[in-house]
XYZ file of C-alpha atoms in Angstrom:
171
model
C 29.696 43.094 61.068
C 29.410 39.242 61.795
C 31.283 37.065 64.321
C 34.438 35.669 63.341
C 32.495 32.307 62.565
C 29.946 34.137 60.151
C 33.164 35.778 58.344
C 34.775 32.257 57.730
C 31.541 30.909 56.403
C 31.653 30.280 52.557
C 28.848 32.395 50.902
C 26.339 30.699 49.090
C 25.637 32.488 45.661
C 21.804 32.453 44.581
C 21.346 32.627 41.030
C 17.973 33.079 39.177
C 18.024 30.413 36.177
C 17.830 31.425 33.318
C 17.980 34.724 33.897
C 21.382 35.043 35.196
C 23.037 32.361 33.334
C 26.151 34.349 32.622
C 26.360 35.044 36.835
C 26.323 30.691 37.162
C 28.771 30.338 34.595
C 31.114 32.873 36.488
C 30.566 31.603 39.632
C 30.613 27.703 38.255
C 34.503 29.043 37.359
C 35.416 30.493 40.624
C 34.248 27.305 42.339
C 31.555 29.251 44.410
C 29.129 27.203 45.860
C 25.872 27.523 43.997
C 21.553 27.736 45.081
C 20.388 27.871 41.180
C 16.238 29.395 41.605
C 14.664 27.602 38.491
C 11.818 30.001 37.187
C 8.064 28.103 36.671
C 8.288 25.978 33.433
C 12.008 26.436 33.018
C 13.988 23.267 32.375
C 16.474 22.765 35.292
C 20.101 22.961 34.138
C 22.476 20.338 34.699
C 24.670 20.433 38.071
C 28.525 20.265 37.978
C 29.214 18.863 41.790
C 28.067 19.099 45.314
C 28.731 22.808 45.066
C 25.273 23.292 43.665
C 21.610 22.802 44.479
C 18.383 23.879 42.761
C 14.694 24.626 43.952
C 11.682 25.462 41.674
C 10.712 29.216 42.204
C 8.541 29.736 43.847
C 10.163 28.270 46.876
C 9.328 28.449 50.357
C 11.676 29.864 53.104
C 12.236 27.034 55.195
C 13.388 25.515 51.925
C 15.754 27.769 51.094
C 17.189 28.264 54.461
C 17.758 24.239 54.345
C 19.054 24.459 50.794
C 21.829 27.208 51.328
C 22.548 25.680 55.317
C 23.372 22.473 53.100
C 25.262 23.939 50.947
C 27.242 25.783 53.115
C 27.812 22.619 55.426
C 29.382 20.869 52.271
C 31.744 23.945 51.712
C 33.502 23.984 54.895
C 33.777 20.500 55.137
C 35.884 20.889 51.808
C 37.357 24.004 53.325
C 40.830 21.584 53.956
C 41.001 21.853 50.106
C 42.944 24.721 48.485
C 40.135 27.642 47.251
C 40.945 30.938 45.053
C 38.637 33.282 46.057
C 36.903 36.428 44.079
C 40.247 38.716 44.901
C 42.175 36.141 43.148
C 43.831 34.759 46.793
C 45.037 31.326 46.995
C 43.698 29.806 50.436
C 45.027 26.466 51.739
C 45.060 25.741 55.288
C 46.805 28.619 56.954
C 48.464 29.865 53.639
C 47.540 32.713 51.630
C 49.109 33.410 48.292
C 47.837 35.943 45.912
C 48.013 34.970 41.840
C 47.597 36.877 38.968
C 44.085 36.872 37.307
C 45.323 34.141 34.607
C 47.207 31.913 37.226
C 43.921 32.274 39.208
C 41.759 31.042 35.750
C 44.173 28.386 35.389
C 44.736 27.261 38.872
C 40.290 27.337 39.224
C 40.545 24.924 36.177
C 42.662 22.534 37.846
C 40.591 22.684 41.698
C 37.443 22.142 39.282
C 38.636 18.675 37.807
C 40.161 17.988 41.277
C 41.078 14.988 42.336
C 41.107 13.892 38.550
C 43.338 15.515 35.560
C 42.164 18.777 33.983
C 43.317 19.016 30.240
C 45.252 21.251 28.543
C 42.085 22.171 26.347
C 40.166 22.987 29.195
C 42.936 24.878 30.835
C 43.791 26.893 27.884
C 40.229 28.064 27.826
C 40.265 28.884 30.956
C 43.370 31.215 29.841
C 41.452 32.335 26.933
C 38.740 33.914 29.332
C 41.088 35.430 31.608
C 43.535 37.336 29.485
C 42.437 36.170 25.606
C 45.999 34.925 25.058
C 45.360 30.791 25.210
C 48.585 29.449 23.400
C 50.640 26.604 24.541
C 53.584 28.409 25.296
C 51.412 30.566 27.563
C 49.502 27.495 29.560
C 52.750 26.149 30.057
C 54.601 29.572 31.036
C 51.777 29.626 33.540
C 51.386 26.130 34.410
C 55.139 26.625 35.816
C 54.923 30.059 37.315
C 52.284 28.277 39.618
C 53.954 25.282 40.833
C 56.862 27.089 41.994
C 53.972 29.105 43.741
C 52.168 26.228 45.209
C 54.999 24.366 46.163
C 55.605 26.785 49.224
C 52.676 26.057 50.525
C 52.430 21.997 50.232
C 50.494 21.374 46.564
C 52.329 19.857 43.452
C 51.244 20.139 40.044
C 51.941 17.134 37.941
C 52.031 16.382 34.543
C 49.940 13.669 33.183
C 51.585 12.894 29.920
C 49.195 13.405 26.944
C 46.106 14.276 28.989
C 46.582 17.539 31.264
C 47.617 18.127 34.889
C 47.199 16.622 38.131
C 46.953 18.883 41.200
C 47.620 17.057 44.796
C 48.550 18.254 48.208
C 52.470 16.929 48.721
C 52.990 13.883 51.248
């Protein structure tokens, strides 16, 4: 067991490219920060924010220790920022709220597109992977099950007519 400090660290997922693709894409969707190991010859794939970093296997140890201290560094810095963990638990600030696995998929789709608008395409797919039920009766059913959620704890989600949602911390 770790110190108190160790358990608040984010972990830093490593990820073998290609070989575990489908382990990046799950983590890319949690919003996990990301050490992607690119295999000799392998083209590197393309990275979706400052959650993610990539070294050329093989790769020495001071360079990975660098690459994952980095990456950690730029976690808790964004640790003010609302995170659903693996369990499906809501974290922001000194709040904990626990969501269903499809208000989780949803609410990941809007903290990935955050601070800009996450569509209602991209949303429902996010639906679609969580509980295979994507319509827009159910986006919207959950879209509104997790404001009222969210509002407790200081975070509005706002409609941006004809182009998705908008999540932001309330003033």
């Amino acid at each position: 067991m770790g110190t108190l400090e160790d358990m608040k660290r984010p972990d830093v997922k490593i990820v073998r490219w290609p070989a575990e693709s489908g382990k990046l894409t799950r983590f890319r969707m949690q919003g996990l920060p990301c050490l992607i190991v690119v295999a000799r010859g392998a083209q590197v794939p393309e990275l979706t924010g400052t959650h993610e970093d990539w070294v050329r296997h093989p790769a020495e140890t001071w360079e990975l220790q660098a690459r994952v201290a980095s990456l950690r560094n730029k976690a808790m810095s964004r640790s003010t920022a609302p995170v659903v963990d693996e369990d499906g638990l809501l974290r922001y600030g000194s709040e904990i709220l626990p969501l269903t696995v499809s208000e989780a998929e949803v609410f990941r789709g809007l903290l990935h597109r955050r601070p800009g608008i996450a569509s209602r395409t991209e949303l429902a797919e996010r639906l679609l992977y969580a509980n295979r039920s994507a319509s827009q009766n159910a986006l919207d059913l959950h879209i509104m099950r997790l404001r009222r959620k969210v509002h407790s704890i200081g975070l509005t989600i706002e409609t941006v007519r004809g182009r998705g949602f908008l999540l932001k911390a309330r003033a």
